């Protein structure tokens, strides 16, 4: 046996990998346990019959998972391959809440006999092991090529088409606060436009274009460190890419094609059990609330970049982003309160 391969040396090498490369395994390990955090939150809500202090703290813990992803991505400030991997794993952790819904819907349609949590946890722990033991490099990675302006401009322009629909769509969901009838009336009116074959095809094509171009941009930009707001832009973009694929899959494939389910307020809110009281639906709470927050805050990130490119000061661009992100947070809260039963009339 080669001297460098003795069990003692191998075990020392493993231990040192585990200790030194914690930024690589920590994000996937946290993601692996996300479903159980949701389960505990659900248990707490059902046993209290609503959101008491314990449930509120658990909900905070649920939201801290994507927040930690962003923190991990921001703190990987180096230029080595390991730093790039840590950044990308952090970005993936941000997308955990929406990825878990995507996985759940598909396993349900496939009739998987294995519970979602098992598939999910096994896959993330395997990724954690892979990230820890696949060799990295202590030297600087090759400087990556960022895409030219064409891809960014195309992403922005197609984003305008998507934004027109999204603004109406979220405005529509806000009407949930006035009751399901009002929500349905606004949706019926909107459907005459966005469900027209040509418009719907254009909308879906624009969304898929956003996903492909957005993921390409995120991959390129995540190869180098960036400031916190730049990483927020990447993180919200990665979340949205998964959210859009999952949401289109849920609406078009799962509901309309597979289940023959009417995609109305009852579908969105997981009636009759609702979002909070059902052990499956509980995952939709962070999925929807972060979906609303990120889609608007991502527009704010785009605005910031455009302002900087046109000579605005850093301060002005950051203030504009903060204003949009604050509105996004308030709107997300209002919509999710409506979806969980709050009524203003
Ligand atoms: C609280 C958050 C959200 C909820 C509850 C929700 C729910 C729904 C529902 C119920 C439909 C079916 C509409 C219909 O039958 O006419 C739908 C469709 C759709 N949603 Fe959302 N959505 C949310 C956020 C978003 C976001 C952030 C986006 C975009 C990034 C989005 C994109 C779409 C698209 C493209 C469709 C298909 C429209 C069509 O029927 O042609 N949704 N959504």
XYZ file of C-alpha atoms and ligand atoms in Angstrom:
388
model
C 0.000 0.000 0.000
C 1.287 3.456 -0.924
C 2.346 5.318 2.241
C 0.101 8.294 1.406
C -2.935 5.974 1.308
C -2.764 4.538 4.802
C -6.123 4.586 6.595
C -4.754 7.079 9.147
C -3.611 9.509 6.427
C -6.844 9.133 4.498
C -8.901 9.807 7.577
C -6.749 12.877 8.378
C -7.272 14.149 4.794
C -11.053 13.637 5.104
C -11.171 15.398 8.448
C -9.194 18.339 7.132
C -11.478 18.545 4.059
C -14.524 18.607 6.306
C -13.097 21.292 8.582
C -11.507 23.548 5.970
C -14.179 23.288 3.303
C -17.196 23.978 5.508
C -18.444 26.773 3.214
C -19.000 24.062 0.602
C -20.965 21.525 2.633
C -22.860 23.785 5.011
C -25.316 25.245 2.437
C -26.429 21.856 1.005
C -26.614 20.384 4.516
C -28.942 23.175 5.671
C -31.049 22.691 2.514
C -31.254 18.958 3.292
C -33.114 19.672 6.542
C -35.428 22.404 5.196
C -38.486 20.068 4.921
C -38.245 19.124 8.615
C -38.150 22.773 9.641
C -41.361 23.255 7.645
C -42.853 20.162 9.328
C -42.091 21.530 12.799
C -43.601 24.891 11.818
C -46.699 23.116 10.523
C -46.979 21.065 13.724
C -46.705 24.209 15.791
C -49.406 26.028 13.752
C -51.833 23.110 13.846
C -51.403 22.466 17.553
C -51.843 26.178 18.396
C -54.686 26.555 15.859
C -52.875 29.553 14.323
C -49.611 31.470 14.481
C -48.557 31.988 18.104
C -45.112 33.147 19.263
C -43.490 29.711 18.859
C -44.897 29.336 15.340
C -43.779 32.872 14.441
C -40.211 32.038 15.546
C -40.303 28.825 13.534
C -41.564 30.738 10.506
C -38.613 33.079 10.960
C -36.334 30.025 10.989
C -37.922 28.815 7.737
C -37.223 32.173 6.061
C -33.717 32.254 7.513
C -32.783 29.313 5.233
C -32.834 31.371 1.988
C -31.435 34.363 3.919
C -28.454 32.228 4.984
C -27.940 31.249 1.349
C -27.538 34.910 0.445
C -25.157 35.477 3.370
C -23.015 32.479 2.316
C -22.913 33.712 -1.287
C -21.860 37.196 -0.130
C -19.108 35.983 2.187
C -17.407 33.874 -0.528
C -15.312 36.832 -1.578
C -12.265 35.068 -3.015
C -11.406 34.135 -6.589
C -10.617 30.425 -6.220
C -12.697 27.580 -7.600
C -13.851 26.780 -4.056
C -15.072 30.375 -3.608
C -17.044 30.182 -6.845
C -18.572 26.879 -5.770
C -19.442 28.259 -2.333
C -21.088 31.271 -3.976
C -23.155 29.100 -6.291
C -24.186 26.708 -3.516
C -25.280 29.741 -1.486
C -27.410 30.933 -4.420
C -28.943 27.469 -4.717
C -29.792 27.510 -1.010
C -31.769 30.730 -1.598
C -33.939 28.813 -4.073
C -34.661 25.992 -1.579
C -38.284 26.978 -0.765
C -39.372 27.007 -4.395
C -37.258 23.994 -5.413
C -38.962 21.955 -2.685
C -42.382 22.727 -4.235
C -41.131 21.844 -7.705
C -39.790 18.498 -6.465
C -42.980 17.812 -4.470
C -45.343 18.452 -7.406
C -43.335 16.214 -9.739
C -42.973 13.365 -7.231
C -46.735 13.576 -6.633
C -47.480 13.335 -10.359
C -45.044 10.427 -10.684
C -46.868 8.674 -7.838
C -43.590 8.265 -5.947
C -43.916 5.717 -3.115
C -40.999 7.450 -1.360
C -41.803 10.533 0.736
C -40.515 13.854 -0.699
C -38.315 14.436 2.326
C -36.285 11.267 1.764
C -35.570 12.037 -1.894
C -34.809 15.656 -1.052
C -32.519 15.008 1.931
C -30.601 12.227 0.186
C -29.964 14.397 -2.882
C -28.758 17.408 -0.855
C -26.529 15.328 1.426
C -25.012 13.690 -1.664
C -24.344 17.179 -3.038
C -22.779 18.194 0.298
C -20.439 15.171 0.153
C -19.576 15.855 -3.479
C -18.847 19.511 -2.740
C -16.601 18.560 0.185
C -14.562 15.840 -1.449
C -14.267 16.871 -5.106
C -10.892 18.578 -5.284
C -10.923 22.352 -5.639
C -8.068 24.696 -6.211
C -6.297 27.063 -3.867
C -5.161 29.202 -6.769
C -7.233 31.792 -8.520
C -9.664 30.400 -11.072
C -9.322 31.658 -14.646
C -11.023 35.021 -15.029
C -14.404 34.184 -16.578
C -15.815 35.999 -19.577
C -18.903 38.033 -18.750
C -21.573 38.119 -21.406
C -21.682 41.081 -23.727
C -24.426 43.682 -23.415
C -26.667 41.855 -25.955
C -27.698 39.100 -23.552
C -28.343 41.562 -20.728
C -30.358 43.879 -22.941
C -32.390 40.943 -24.337
C -33.040 39.732 -20.761
C -34.197 43.215 -19.798
C -36.425 43.700 -22.851
C -38.180 40.351 -22.524
C -38.499 41.176 -18.828
C -40.711 44.114 -19.798
C -43.308 41.749 -21.366
C -43.207 39.575 -18.256
C -43.492 42.617 -15.976
C -46.740 43.797 -17.603
C -48.355 40.423 -16.828
C -46.770 40.068 -13.370
C -47.975 43.513 -12.233
C -51.547 42.612 -13.221
C -51.224 39.082 -11.774
C -50.026 40.294 -8.371
C -52.573 43.105 -8.345
C -55.163 40.365 -9.004
C -53.925 38.330 -6.000
C -54.093 41.429 -3.815
C -57.865 41.374 -4.405
C -57.937 38.157 -2.371
C -58.067 40.526 0.618
C -61.570 41.487 -0.542
C -62.725 37.878 -0.934
C -62.551 35.047 -3.451
C -65.436 36.465 -5.525
C -63.667 39.764 -6.119
C -60.432 37.881 -6.895
C -62.320 35.699 -9.404
C -64.009 38.708 -11.056
C -60.650 40.459 -11.610
C -59.098 37.202 -12.862
C -61.987 36.592 -15.282
C -61.446 40.041 -16.759
C -57.660 39.498 -17.023
C -58.067 36.063 -18.590
C -59.738 37.552 -21.641
C -56.318 39.063 -22.422
C -53.612 36.772 -21.033
C -55.372 33.538 -21.923
C -55.733 34.568 -25.589
C -53.663 31.988 -27.494
C -51.223 34.446 -29.010
C -50.653 36.433 -25.800
C -50.373 33.317 -23.619
C -47.808 31.763 -26.018
C -45.812 34.995 -26.083
C -45.933 35.212 -22.278
C -44.756 31.640 -21.734
C -42.014 32.064 -24.361
C -40.862 35.302 -22.674
C -40.805 33.582 -19.274
C -38.778 30.636 -20.579
C -36.424 33.085 -22.277
C -36.003 34.866 -18.926
C -35.148 31.552 -17.251
C -32.522 30.534 -19.833
C -30.877 33.950 -20.203
C -31.147 34.641 -16.466
C -29.464 31.379 -15.492
C -26.702 32.020 -18.024
C -26.128 35.509 -16.633
C -26.192 34.213 -13.035
C -23.668 31.485 -13.878
C -21.297 33.973 -15.466
C -21.597 36.645 -12.781
C -21.318 34.171 -9.908
C -17.852 33.161 -11.122
C -16.474 36.326 -9.514
C -17.299 37.993 -6.180
C -19.669 40.960 -6.195
C -21.174 43.474 -3.808
C -24.167 42.468 -1.681
C -26.759 44.023 -3.950
C -25.244 42.381 -7.020
C -25.468 39.014 -5.222
C -29.047 39.779 -4.245
C -29.775 40.293 -7.948
C -28.232 36.886 -8.749
C -29.970 35.158 -5.825
C -33.400 36.565 -6.675
C -32.812 35.616 -10.314
C -31.915 32.020 -9.454
C -34.971 31.795 -7.176
C -37.196 33.151 -9.959
C -35.808 30.745 -12.561
C -36.862 27.802 -10.377
C -40.096 29.531 -9.319
C -41.152 30.204 -12.931
C -40.426 26.633 -14.066
C -42.224 25.235 -11.019
C -45.186 27.607 -11.313
C -45.692 26.969 -15.033
C -45.385 23.244 -14.340
C -47.962 23.467 -11.522
C -50.461 25.566 -13.513
C -50.142 24.140 -17.024
C -48.947 20.556 -16.488
C -50.132 19.518 -13.015
C -53.464 21.374 -12.803
C -54.686 21.863 -16.357
C -53.186 18.844 -18.175
C -52.724 16.173 -15.500
C -55.358 16.898 -12.866
C -58.042 18.787 -14.803
C -58.131 21.250 -11.900
C -59.541 24.767 -12.297
C -56.638 27.165 -11.596
C -58.636 29.590 -9.476
C -58.395 31.048 -5.950
C -59.155 27.656 -4.386
C -56.246 26.102 -6.300
C -53.872 28.929 -5.365
C -54.776 28.816 -1.670
C -54.844 25.021 -1.315
C -58.557 24.925 -0.384
C -60.256 23.466 1.539
C -57.457 22.883 4.094
C -55.632 26.105 3.172
C -51.941 26.954 3.141
C -51.318 26.705 6.879
C -53.252 23.666 8.048
C -52.230 21.139 5.399
C -48.870 19.326 5.765
C -48.200 19.485 1.985
C -49.536 22.997 1.343
C -47.408 24.553 4.073
C -44.491 24.600 1.629
C -46.461 26.988 -0.607
C -46.320 29.737 2.029
C -42.592 30.577 1.650
C -42.756 29.652 -2.056
C -45.465 32.221 -2.869
C -44.368 34.947 -0.474
C -40.748 34.845 -1.665
C -41.937 34.557 -5.285
C -43.811 37.849 -4.967
C -40.996 39.524 -3.035
C -38.199 38.384 -5.344
C -39.958 39.138 -8.624
C -40.465 42.782 -7.635
C -37.146 43.199 -5.818
C -35.378 41.693 -8.851
C -36.939 44.449 -10.952
C -35.521 46.874 -8.385
C -32.077 45.293 -8.920
C -32.470 45.806 -12.673
C -33.415 49.432 -12.070
C -30.307 49.885 -9.900
C -28.013 48.535 -12.629
C -29.641 50.739 -15.281
C -29.321 53.805 -13.003
C -25.631 53.075 -12.352
C -25.015 52.576 -16.081
C -26.548 56.005 -16.721
C -24.278 57.750 -14.269
C -26.476 57.829 -11.140
C -24.575 57.821 -7.856
C -24.261 54.585 -5.903
C -26.319 56.153 -3.133
C -29.211 57.120 -5.422
C -29.245 53.678 -7.093
C -29.209 51.894 -3.715
C -32.008 54.093 -2.353
C -34.108 53.269 -5.433
C -33.485 49.551 -4.894
C -34.384 49.815 -1.180
C -37.636 51.611 -2.044
C -38.667 48.913 -4.552
C -37.622 46.098 -2.174
C -39.667 47.654 0.661
C -42.779 47.876 -1.532
C -42.117 44.269 -2.631
C -41.972 43.093 0.999
C -45.217 44.911 1.888
C -47.040 43.590 -1.170
C -45.841 40.071 -0.480
C -47.086 40.318 3.109
C -50.471 41.698 2.004
C -50.981 38.961 -0.616
C -49.976 36.134 1.695
C -52.230 37.477 4.482
C -55.112 37.458 1.994
C -54.221 33.918 0.937
C -54.216 32.736 4.542
C -57.632 34.212 5.327
C -57.333 37.918 6.184
C -60.267 39.926 4.783
C -60.544 43.707 4.676
C -64.337 43.669 4.252
C -48.724 34.759 -4.600
C -48.110 34.444 -5.707
C -48.780 33.776 -6.864
C -49.917 33.021 -6.893
C -50.824 32.657 -5.733
C -50.143 32.629 -8.260
C -51.198 31.855 -8.693
C -51.528 31.627 -10.011
C -52.774 31.056 -10.487
C -53.933 30.628 -9.636
C -52.694 31.002 -11.833
C -53.773 30.536 -12.811
C -54.390 31.774 -13.444
C -55.549 31.462 -14.362
O -56.063 30.358 -14.334
O -55.976 32.374 -15.091
C -51.409 31.505 -12.203
C -50.953 31.575 -13.487
C -49.741 32.082 -13.835
N -48.817 32.678 -13.010
Fe -48.978 32.915 -11.029
N -49.152 33.159 -9.021
C -48.296 33.849 -8.217
C -47.150 34.522 -8.587
C -46.626 34.520 -9.858
C -45.395 35.132 -10.256
C -44.444 35.871 -9.308
C -45.250 34.890 -11.598
C -44.143 35.280 -12.511
C -42.898 35.339 -12.193
C -46.391 34.142 -12.034
C -46.602 33.717 -13.323
C -47.745 33.074 -13.764
C -48.001 32.720 -15.152
C -47.101 32.995 -16.343
C -49.255 32.095 -15.195
C -49.982 31.521 -16.420
C -50.999 32.498 -16.935
C -51.891 31.838 -17.962
O -52.827 31.156 -17.561
O -51.659 32.019 -19.140
N -47.212 33.921 -10.947
N -50.732 31.900 -11.076
